[in-house]
Short mmCIF file of C-alpha atoms and ligand atoms in Angstrom, two decimals:
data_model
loop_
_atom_site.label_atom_id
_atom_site.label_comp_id
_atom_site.label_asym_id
_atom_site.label_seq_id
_atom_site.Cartn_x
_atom_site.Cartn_y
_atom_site.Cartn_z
CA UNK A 1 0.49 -21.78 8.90
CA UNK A 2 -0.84 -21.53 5.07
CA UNK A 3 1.51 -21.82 2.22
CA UNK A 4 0.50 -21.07 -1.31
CA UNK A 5 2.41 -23.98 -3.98
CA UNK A 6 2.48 -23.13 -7.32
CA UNK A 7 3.61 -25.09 -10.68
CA UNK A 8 5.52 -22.95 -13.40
CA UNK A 9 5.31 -22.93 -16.70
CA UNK A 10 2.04 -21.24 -17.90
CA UNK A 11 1.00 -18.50 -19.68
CA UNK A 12 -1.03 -15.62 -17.73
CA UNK A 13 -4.68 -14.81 -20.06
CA UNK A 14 -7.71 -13.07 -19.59
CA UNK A 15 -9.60 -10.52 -17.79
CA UNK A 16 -7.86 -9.25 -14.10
CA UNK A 17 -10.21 -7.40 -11.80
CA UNK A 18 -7.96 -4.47 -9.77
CA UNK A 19 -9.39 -4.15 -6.39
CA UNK A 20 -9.08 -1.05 -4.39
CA UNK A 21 -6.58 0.55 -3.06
CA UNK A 22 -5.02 -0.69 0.62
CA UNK A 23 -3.20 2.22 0.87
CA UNK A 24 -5.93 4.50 0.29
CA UNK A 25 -8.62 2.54 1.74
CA UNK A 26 -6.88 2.76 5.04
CA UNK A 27 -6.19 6.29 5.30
CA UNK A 28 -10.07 6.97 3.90
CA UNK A 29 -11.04 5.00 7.15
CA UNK A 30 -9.26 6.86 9.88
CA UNK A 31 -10.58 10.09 8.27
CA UNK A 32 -14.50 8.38 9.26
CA UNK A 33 -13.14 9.80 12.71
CA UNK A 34 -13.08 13.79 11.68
CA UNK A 35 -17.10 13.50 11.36
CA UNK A 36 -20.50 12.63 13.71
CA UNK A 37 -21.71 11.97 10.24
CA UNK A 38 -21.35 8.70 8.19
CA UNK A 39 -18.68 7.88 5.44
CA UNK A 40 -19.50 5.52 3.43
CA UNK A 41 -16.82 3.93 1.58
CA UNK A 42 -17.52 1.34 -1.65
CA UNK A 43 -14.55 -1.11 -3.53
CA UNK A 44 -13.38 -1.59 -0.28
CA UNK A 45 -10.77 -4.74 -0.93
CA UNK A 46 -11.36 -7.40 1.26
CA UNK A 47 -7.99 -7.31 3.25
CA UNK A 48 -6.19 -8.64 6.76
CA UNK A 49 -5.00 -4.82 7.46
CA UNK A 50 -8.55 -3.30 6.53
CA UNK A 51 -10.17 -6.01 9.11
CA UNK A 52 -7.53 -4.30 11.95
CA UNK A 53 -7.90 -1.13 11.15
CA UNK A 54 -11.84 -1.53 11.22
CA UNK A 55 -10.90 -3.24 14.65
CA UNK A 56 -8.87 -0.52 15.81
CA UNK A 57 -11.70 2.37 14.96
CA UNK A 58 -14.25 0.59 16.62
CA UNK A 59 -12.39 0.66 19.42
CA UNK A 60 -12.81 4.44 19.51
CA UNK A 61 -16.67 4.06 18.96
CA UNK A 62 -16.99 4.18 15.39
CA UNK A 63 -20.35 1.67 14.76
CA UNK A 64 -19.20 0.15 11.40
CA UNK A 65 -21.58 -1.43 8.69
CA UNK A 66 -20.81 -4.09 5.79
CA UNK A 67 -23.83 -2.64 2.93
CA UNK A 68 -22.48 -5.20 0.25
CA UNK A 69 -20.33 -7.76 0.74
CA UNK A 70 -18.83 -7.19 -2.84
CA UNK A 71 -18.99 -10.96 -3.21
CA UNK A 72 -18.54 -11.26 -6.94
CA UNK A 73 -13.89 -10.86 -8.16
CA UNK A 74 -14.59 -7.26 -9.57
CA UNK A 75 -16.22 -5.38 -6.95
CA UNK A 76 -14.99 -4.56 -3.20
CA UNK A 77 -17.44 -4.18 -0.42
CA UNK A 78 -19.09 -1.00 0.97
CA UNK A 79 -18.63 -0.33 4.61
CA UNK A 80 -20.05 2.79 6.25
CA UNK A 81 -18.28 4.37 9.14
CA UNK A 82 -20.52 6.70 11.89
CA UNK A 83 -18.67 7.98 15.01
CA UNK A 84 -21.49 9.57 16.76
CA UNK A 85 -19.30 10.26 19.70
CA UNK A 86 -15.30 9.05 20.13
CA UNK A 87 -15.66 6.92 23.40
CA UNK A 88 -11.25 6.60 23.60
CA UNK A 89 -8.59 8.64 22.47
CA UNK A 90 -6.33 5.45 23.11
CA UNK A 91 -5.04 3.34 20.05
CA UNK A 92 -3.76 -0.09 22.12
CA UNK A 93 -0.18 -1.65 21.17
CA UNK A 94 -1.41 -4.91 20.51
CA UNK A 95 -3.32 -3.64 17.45
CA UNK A 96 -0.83 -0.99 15.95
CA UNK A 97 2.18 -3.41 16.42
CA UNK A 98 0.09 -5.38 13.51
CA UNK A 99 -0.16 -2.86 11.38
CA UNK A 100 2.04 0.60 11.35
CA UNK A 101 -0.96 2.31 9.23
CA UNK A 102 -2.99 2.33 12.61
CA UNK A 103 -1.01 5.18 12.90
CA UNK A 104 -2.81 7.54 10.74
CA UNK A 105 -5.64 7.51 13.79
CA UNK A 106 -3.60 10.37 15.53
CA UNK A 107 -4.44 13.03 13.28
CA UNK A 108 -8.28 12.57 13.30
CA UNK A 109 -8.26 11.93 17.12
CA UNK A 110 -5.82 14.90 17.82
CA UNK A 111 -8.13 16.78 15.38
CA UNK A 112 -11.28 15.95 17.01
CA UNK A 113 -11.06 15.87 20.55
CA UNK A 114 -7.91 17.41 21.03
CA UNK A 115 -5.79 14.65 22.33
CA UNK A 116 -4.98 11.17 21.38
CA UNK A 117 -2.51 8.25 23.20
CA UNK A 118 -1.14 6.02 20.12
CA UNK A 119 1.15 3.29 20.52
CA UNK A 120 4.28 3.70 18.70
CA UNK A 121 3.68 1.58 15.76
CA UNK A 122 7.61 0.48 15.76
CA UNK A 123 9.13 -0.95 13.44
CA UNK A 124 8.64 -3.61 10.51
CA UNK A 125 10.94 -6.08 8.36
CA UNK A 126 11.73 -3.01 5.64
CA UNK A 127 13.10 -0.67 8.19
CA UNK A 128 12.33 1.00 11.18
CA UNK A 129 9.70 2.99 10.16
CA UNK A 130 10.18 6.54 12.03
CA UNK A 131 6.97 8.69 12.96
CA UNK A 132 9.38 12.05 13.56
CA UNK A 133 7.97 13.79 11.05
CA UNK A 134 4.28 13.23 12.25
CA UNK A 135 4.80 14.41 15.23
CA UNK A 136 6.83 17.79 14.04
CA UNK A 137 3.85 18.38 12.12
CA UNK A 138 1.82 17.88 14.89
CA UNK A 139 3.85 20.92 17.52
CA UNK A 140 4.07 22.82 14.29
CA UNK A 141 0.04 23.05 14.83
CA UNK A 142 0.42 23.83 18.49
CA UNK A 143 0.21 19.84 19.93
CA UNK A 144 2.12 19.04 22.84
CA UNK A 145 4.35 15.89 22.48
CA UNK A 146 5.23 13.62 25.07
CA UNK A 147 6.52 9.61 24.74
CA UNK A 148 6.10 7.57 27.28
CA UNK A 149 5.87 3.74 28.05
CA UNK A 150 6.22 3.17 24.18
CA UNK A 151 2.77 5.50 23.46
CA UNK A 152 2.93 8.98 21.72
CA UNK A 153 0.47 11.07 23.88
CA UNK A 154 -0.77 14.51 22.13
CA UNK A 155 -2.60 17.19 23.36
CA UNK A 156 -3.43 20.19 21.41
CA UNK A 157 -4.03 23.11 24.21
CA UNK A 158 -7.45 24.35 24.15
CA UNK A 159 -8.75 21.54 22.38
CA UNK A 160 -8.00 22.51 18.79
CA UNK A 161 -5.10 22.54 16.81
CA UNK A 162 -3.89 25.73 15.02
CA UNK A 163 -3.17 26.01 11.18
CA UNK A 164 0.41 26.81 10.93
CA UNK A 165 2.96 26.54 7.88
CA UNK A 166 4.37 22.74 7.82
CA UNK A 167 7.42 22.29 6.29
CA UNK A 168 8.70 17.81 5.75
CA UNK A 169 12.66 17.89 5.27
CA UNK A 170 11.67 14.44 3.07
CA UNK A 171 8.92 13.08 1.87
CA UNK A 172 6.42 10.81 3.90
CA UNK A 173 3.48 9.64 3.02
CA UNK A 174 1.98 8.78 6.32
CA UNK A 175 3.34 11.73 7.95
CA UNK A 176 1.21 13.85 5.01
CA UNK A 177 -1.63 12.02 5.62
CA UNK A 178 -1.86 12.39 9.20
CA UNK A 179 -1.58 16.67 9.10
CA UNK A 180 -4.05 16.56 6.33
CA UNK A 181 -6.44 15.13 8.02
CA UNK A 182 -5.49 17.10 11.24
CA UNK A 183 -5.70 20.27 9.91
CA UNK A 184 -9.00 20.06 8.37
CA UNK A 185 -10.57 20.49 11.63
CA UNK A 186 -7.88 23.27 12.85
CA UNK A 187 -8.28 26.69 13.38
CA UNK A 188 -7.21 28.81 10.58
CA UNK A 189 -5.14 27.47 7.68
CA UNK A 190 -2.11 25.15 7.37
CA UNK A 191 -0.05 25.29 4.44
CA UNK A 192 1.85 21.76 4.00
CA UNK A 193 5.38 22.01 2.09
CA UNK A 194 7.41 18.99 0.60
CA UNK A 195 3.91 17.32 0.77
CA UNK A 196 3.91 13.55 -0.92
CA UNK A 197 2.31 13.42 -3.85
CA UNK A 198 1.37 9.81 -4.15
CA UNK A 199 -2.25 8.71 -5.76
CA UNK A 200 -3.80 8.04 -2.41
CA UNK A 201 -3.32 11.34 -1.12
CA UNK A 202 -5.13 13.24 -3.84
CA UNK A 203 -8.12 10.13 -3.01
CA UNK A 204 -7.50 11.08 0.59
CA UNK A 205 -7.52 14.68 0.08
CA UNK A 206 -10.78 14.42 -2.50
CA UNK A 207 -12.54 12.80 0.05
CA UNK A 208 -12.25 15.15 2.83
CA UNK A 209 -13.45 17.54 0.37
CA UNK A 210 -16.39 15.50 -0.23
CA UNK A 211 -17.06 15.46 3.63
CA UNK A 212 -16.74 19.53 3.44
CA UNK A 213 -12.80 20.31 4.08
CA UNK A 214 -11.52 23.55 2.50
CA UNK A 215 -8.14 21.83 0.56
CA UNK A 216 -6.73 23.00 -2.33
CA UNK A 217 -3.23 22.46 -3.91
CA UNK A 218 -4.61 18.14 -4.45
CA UNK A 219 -1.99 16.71 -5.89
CA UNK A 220 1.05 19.29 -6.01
CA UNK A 221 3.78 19.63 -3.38
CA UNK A 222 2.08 21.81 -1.59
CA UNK A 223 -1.51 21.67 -0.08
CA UNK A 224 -3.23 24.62 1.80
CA UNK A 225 -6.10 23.67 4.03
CA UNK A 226 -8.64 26.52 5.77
CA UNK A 227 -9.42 24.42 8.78
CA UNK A 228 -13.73 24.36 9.84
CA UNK A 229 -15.61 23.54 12.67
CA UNK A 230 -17.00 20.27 11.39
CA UNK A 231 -17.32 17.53 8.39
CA UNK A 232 -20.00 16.03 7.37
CA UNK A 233 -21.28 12.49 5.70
CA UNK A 234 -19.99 11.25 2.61
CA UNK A 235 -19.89 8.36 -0.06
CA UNK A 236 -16.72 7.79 -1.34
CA UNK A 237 -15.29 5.18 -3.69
CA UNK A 238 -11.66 3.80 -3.31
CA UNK A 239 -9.48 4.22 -5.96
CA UNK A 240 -8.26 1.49 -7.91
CA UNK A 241 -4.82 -0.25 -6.39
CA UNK A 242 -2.07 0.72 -8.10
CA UNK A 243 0.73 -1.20 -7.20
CA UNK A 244 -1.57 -4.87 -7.47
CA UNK A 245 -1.92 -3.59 -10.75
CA UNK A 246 1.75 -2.97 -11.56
CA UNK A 247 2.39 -6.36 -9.52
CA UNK A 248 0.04 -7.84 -12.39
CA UNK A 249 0.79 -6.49 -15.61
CA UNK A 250 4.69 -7.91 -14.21
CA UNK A 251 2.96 -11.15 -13.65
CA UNK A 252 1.38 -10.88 -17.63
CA UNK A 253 4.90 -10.22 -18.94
CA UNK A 254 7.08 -13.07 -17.11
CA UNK A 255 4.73 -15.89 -18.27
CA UNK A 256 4.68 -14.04 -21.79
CA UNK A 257 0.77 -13.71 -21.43
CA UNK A 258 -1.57 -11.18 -22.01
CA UNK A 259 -4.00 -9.63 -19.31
CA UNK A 260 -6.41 -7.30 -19.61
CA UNK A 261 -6.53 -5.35 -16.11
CA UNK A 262 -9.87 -4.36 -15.11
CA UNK A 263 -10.28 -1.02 -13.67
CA UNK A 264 -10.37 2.61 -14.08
CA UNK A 265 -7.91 5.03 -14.98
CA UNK A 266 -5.53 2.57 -14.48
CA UNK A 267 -2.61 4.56 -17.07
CA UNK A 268 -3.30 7.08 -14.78
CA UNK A 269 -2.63 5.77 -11.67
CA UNK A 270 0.65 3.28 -12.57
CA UNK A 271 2.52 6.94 -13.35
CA UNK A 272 6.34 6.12 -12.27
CA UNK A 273 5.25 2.56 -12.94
CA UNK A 274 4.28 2.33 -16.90
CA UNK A 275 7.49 4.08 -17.87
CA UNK A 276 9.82 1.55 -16.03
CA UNK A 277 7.96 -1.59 -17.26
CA UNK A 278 7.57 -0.09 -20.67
CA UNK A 279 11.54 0.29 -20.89
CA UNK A 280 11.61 -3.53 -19.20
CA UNK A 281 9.47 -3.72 -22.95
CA UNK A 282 6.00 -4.41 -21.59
CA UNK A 283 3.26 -2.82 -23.96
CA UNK A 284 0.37 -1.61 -22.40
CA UNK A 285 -3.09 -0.56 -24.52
CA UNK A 286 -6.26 1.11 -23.24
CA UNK A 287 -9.39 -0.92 -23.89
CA UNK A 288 -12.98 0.20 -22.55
CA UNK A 289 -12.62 -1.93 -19.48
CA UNK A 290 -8.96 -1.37 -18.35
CA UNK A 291 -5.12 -2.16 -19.53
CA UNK A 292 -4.26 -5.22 -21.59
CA UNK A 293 -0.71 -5.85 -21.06
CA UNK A 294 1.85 -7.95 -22.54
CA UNK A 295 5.78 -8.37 -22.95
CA UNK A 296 7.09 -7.15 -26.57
CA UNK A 297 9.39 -9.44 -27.19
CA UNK A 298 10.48 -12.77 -25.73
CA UNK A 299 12.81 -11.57 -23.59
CA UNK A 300 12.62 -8.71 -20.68
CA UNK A 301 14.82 -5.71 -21.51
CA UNK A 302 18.22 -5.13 -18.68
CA UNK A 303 17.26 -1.90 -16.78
CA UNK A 304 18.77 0.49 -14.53
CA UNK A 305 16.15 2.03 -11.82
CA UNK A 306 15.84 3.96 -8.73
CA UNK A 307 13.01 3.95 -6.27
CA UNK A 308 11.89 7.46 -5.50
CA UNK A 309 8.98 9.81 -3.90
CA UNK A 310 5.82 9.90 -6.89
CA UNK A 311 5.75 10.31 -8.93
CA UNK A 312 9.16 8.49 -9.57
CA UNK A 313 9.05 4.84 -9.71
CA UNK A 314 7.58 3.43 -6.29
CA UNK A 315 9.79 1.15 -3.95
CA UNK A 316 6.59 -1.03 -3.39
CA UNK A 317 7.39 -2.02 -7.06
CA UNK A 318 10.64 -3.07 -6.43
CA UNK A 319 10.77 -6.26 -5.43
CA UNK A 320 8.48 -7.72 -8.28
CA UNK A 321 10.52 -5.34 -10.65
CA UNK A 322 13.65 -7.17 -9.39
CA UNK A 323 11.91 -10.57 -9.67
CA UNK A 324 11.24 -9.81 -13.45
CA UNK A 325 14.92 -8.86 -13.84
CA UNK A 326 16.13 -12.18 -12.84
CA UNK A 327 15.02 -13.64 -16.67
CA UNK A 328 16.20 -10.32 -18.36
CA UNK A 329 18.55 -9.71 -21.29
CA UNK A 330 21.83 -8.90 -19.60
CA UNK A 331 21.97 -7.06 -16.69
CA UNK A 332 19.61 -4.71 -14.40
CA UNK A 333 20.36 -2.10 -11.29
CA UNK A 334 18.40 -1.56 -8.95
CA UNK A 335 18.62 1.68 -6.66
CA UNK A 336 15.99 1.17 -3.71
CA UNK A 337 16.43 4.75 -1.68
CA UNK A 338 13.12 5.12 0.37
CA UNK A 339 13.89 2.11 2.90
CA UNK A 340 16.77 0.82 4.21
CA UNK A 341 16.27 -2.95 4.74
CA UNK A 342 13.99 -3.58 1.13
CA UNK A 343 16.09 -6.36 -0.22
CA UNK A 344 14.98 -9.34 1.79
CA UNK A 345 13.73 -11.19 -1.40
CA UNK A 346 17.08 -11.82 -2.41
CA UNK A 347 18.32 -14.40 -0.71
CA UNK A 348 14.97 -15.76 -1.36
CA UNK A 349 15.04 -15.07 -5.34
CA UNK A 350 18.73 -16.32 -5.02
CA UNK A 351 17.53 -20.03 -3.88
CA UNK A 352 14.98 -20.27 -6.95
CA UNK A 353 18.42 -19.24 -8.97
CA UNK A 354 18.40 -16.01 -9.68
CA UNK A 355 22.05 -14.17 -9.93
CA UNK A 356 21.79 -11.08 -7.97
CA UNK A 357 24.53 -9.62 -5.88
CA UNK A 358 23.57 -6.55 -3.15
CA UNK A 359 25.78 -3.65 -2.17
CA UNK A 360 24.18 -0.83 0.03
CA UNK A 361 21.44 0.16 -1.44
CA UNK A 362 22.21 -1.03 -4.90
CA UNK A 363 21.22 -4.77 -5.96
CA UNK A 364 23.06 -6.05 -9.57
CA UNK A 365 20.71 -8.73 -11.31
CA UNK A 366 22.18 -11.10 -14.14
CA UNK A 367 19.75 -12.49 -16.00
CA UNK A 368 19.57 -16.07 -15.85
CA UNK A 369 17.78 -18.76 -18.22
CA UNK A 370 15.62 -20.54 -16.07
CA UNK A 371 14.34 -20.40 -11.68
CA UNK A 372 14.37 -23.35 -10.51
CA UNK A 373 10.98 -23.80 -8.02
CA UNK A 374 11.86 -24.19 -4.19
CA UNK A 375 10.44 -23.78 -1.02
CA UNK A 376 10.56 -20.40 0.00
CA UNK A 377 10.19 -17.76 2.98
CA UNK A 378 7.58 -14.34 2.51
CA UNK A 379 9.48 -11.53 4.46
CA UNK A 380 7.23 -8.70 3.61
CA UNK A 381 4.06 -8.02 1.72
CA UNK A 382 5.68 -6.64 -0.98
CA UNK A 383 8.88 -9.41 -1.12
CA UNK A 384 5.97 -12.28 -0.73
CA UNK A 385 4.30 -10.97 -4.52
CA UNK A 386 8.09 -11.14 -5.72
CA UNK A 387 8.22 -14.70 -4.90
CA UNK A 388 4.52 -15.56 -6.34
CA UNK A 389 5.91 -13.77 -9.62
CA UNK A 390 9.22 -16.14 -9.42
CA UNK A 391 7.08 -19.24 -8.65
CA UNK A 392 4.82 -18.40 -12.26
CA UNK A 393 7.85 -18.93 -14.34
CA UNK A 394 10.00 -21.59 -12.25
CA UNK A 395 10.17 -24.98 -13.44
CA UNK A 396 8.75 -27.52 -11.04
CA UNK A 397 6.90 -26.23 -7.53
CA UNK A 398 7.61 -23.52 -6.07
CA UNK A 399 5.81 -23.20 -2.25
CA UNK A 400 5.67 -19.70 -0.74
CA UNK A 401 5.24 -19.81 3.03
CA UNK A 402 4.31 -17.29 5.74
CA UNK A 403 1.94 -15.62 3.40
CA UNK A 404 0.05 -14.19 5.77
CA UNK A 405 2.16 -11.37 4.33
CA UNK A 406 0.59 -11.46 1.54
CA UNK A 407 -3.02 -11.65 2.42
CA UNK A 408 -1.96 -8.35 4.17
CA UNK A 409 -2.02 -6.58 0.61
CA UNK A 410 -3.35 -8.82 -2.53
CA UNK A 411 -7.10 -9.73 -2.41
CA UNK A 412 -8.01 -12.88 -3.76
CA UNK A 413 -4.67 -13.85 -5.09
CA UNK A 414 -5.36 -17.30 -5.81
CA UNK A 415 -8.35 -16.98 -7.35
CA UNK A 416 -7.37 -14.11 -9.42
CA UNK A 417 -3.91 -15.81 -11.07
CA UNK A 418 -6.09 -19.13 -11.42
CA UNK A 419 -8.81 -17.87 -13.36
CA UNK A 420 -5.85 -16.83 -15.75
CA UNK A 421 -4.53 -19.90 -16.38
CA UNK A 422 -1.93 -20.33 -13.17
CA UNK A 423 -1.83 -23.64 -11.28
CA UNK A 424 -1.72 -22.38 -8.26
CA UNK A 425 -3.33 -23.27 -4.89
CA UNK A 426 -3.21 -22.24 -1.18
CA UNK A 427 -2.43 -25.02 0.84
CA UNK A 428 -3.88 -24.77 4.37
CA UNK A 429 -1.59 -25.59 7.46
CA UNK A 430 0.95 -27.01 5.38
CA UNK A 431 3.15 -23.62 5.67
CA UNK A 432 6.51 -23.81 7.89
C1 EPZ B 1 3.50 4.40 2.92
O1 EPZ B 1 4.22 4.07 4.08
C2 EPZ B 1 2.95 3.09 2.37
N1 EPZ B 1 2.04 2.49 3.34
C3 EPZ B 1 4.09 2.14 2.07
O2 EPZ B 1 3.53 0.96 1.49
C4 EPZ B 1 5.02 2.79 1.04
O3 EPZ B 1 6.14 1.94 0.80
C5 EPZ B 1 5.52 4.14 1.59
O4 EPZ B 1 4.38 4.98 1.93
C6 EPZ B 1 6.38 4.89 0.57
O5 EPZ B 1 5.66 5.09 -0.61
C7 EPZ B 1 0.76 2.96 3.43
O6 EPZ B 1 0.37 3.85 2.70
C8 EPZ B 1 -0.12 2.29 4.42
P1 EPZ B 1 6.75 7.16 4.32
P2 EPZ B 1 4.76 5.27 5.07
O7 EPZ B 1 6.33 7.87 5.56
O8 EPZ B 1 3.76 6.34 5.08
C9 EPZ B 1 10.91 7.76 6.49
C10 EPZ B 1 3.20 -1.34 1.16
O9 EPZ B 1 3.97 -2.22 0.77
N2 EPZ B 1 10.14 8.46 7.53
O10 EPZ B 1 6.53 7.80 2.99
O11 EPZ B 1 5.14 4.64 6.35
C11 EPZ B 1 10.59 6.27 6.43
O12 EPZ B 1 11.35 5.55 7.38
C12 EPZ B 1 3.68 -0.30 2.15
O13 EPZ B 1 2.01 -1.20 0.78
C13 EPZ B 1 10.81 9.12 8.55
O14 EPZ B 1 12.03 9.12 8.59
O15 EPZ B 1 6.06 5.72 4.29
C14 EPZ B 1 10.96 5.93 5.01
O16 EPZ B 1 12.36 5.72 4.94
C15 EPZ B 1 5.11 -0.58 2.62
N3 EPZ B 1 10.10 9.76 9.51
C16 EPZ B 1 10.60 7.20 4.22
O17 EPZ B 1 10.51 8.25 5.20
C17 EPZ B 1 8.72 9.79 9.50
O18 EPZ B 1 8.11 10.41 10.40
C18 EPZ B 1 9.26 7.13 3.50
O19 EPZ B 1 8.29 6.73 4.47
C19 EPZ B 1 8.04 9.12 8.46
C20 EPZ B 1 8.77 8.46 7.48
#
């Protein structure tokens, strides 16, 4: 396995291309299944869970197409998706047990030929990932639900699904993701309530538009959708990643750089974000390119913060929140309520010698002087960018293995941090 080493101690400058969003990128490509048409999609980031998920929809008959590598830091590639005809309904366990996102396939499929066999996607290190809510949404628009042998088969009677009023007890991104698509295709409207409200929703939802769905409501808790008989091509571009950039601008602040974050509306998207790193006392100014970002002071600011829904501060900034805390000014809480098993970077931070102590839900951080670098273990995508933020600022060398986690969610990490002045390298087959 590959490990990434890295030597502490230097100061984060320069320009930081933000790639695309994962987490809209792969819902964008399961909706490629609602049409006969072609999407094509552009700033594509080159990632391990978009190469599954392009797996996993080619598997259904969708004839993909690389247009432009999107060679050069700054740009993604452009991919166009056709599905003249879906040749199976089935999405295999092998490739959903790699990625949970795979699950987003059930809506279009249900959608579009009226029945669709999905593995369970089970679940992952942060929790165990539920899909009840999907599949209420799914009988609320006349599916049948059965489980069986670890798949979710669906059938919606008649071969289309009817709009109907969809109400989510909590929040869930996937689970709004998957109706959305579904019930552009349906018969009559669906009204969604409680609908997440996250960035890559209102790309999602913009998109669908683009391909001819009838949703309004793009970005509030509640989206109505007049279903139609068919979509149609589109060229859509992904939006910029929100959480790398947050994961960044962190990065700028610990090694008391400056970066300027390339991208578009980048204020914009890092809503829930700014405010909590602008408390921590990062300052953030708009230049004609992006975000330049730097720590105020010499010292991180203690804060208190809880993880919530968007646009409250998102749990997949908690980790490299908590990793910043570690060097703050006194003390920081952290409140992580959206999954139940988030923390496993502690024990992890706690070996580079960070002070952090974990009850429930609730992890204390006393800010120390100095990490001290150390071999360490990637848990999760998110937890492996805490460690890579703890490594920048550690004395010594710091190696971060299993980081096949990471190339699950950061493109070009190496390359990226070392063109801004990191000493960092990816060492392959040296990993434990
Ligand atoms: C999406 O996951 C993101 N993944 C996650 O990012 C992100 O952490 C999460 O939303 C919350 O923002 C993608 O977009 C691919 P949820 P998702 O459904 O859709 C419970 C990353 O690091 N729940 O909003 O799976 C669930 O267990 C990843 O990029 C149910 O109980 O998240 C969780 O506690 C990690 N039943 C909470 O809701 C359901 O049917 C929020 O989950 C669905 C969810």
């Amino acid at each position: 396995m590959d490990r990434i080493a890295i030597t502490g101690g230097f100061r984060l400058e320069g320009q930081l291309p933000i790639s695309g969003a994962k987490n809209a990128a792969l819902p964008l490509m399961c909706a490629s299944l609602l049409t006969n048409g072609c999407l094509r999609l552009s700033n594509l980031p080159h990632l391990a869970d978009i190469k599954t998920l392009k797996e996993l929809l080619e598997g259904h008959g969708v004839a993909t197409n690389v247009e432009d590598e999107g060679k050069d830091l700054s740009k993604g590639q452009t991919v166009s998706f056709t599905t003249e005809v879906i040749t199976s309904t089935t999405a295999p366990y092998d490739i959903v047990r790699k990625m949970r996102a795979s699950i987003l396939v059930l809506g279009p499929l249900l959608a579009r030929e009226g029945e669709a066999t999905v593995s369970l996607p089970g679940g992952c290190a942060i929790g165990n990932r539920p899909i009840d809510l999907h599949l209420k949404g799914f009988e609320e628009m006349g599916a049948t639900i059965e489980l069986a042998e670890g798949y979710v088969r669906a059938v919606a009677p008649g071969g289309r699904l009817k709009g109907g009023l969809v109400e989510f007890p909590t929040v869930s991104v996937g689970a709004t993701e998957n109706i959305l698509m579904a019930a552009t295709l349906a018969s009559g409207t669906t009204t969604i309530e409680n609908a997440a409200r996250e960035p890559e929703i209102s790309d999602l939802a913009n998109c669908l538009n683009a391909m001819g769905a009838k949703i309004s409501g793009i970005g509030t808790r509640t989206l109505i959708v007049v279903g139609v008989d068919q979509l149609h091509s589109a060229d859509y571009s992904v939006m910029p990643d929100r959480i790398e950039a947050g994961s960044y601008a962190v990065a700028a602040a610990m090694t008391r750089g400056e970066l300027e974050l390339i991208g578009n509306d980048l204020l914009d998207v890092l809503t829930g974000t700014v405010g909590v790193l602008k408390s921590a006392g990062l300052e953030f100014t708009q230049t004609d390119n992006g975000l330049l970002v730097k720590l105020g002071s010499d010292k991180v600011n203690g804060i208190n913060v809880t993880t919530q829904p968007y646009p409250g501060f998102p749990t997949d900034m908690q980790a490299q929140v908590m990793a910043m805390m570690t060097l703050c000014d006194g003390a920081s809480v952290i409140n992580e309520t959206i999954f139940e098993n988030r923390f496993m970077h502690v024990p992890e931070l706690t070996r580079m010698g960070a002070d952090i102590t974990v009850h429930g839900s609730t992890a204390t951080v006393r800010g120390v002087d100095q990490l001290l670098g150390a071999p360490v273990m990637a848990t999760d995508l998110r937890a492996s960018m805490s460690l890579i933020l703890a490594g920048l600022v550690a004395d010594r060398q710091t190696f971060v293995n299993r980081i096949y986690h990471l190339d699950r969610g950061y493109e070009r990490l190496v390359e990226k941090l070392s063109t801004c002045g990191a000493q960092i390298v990816r060492e392959d087959g040296k990993g434990i």
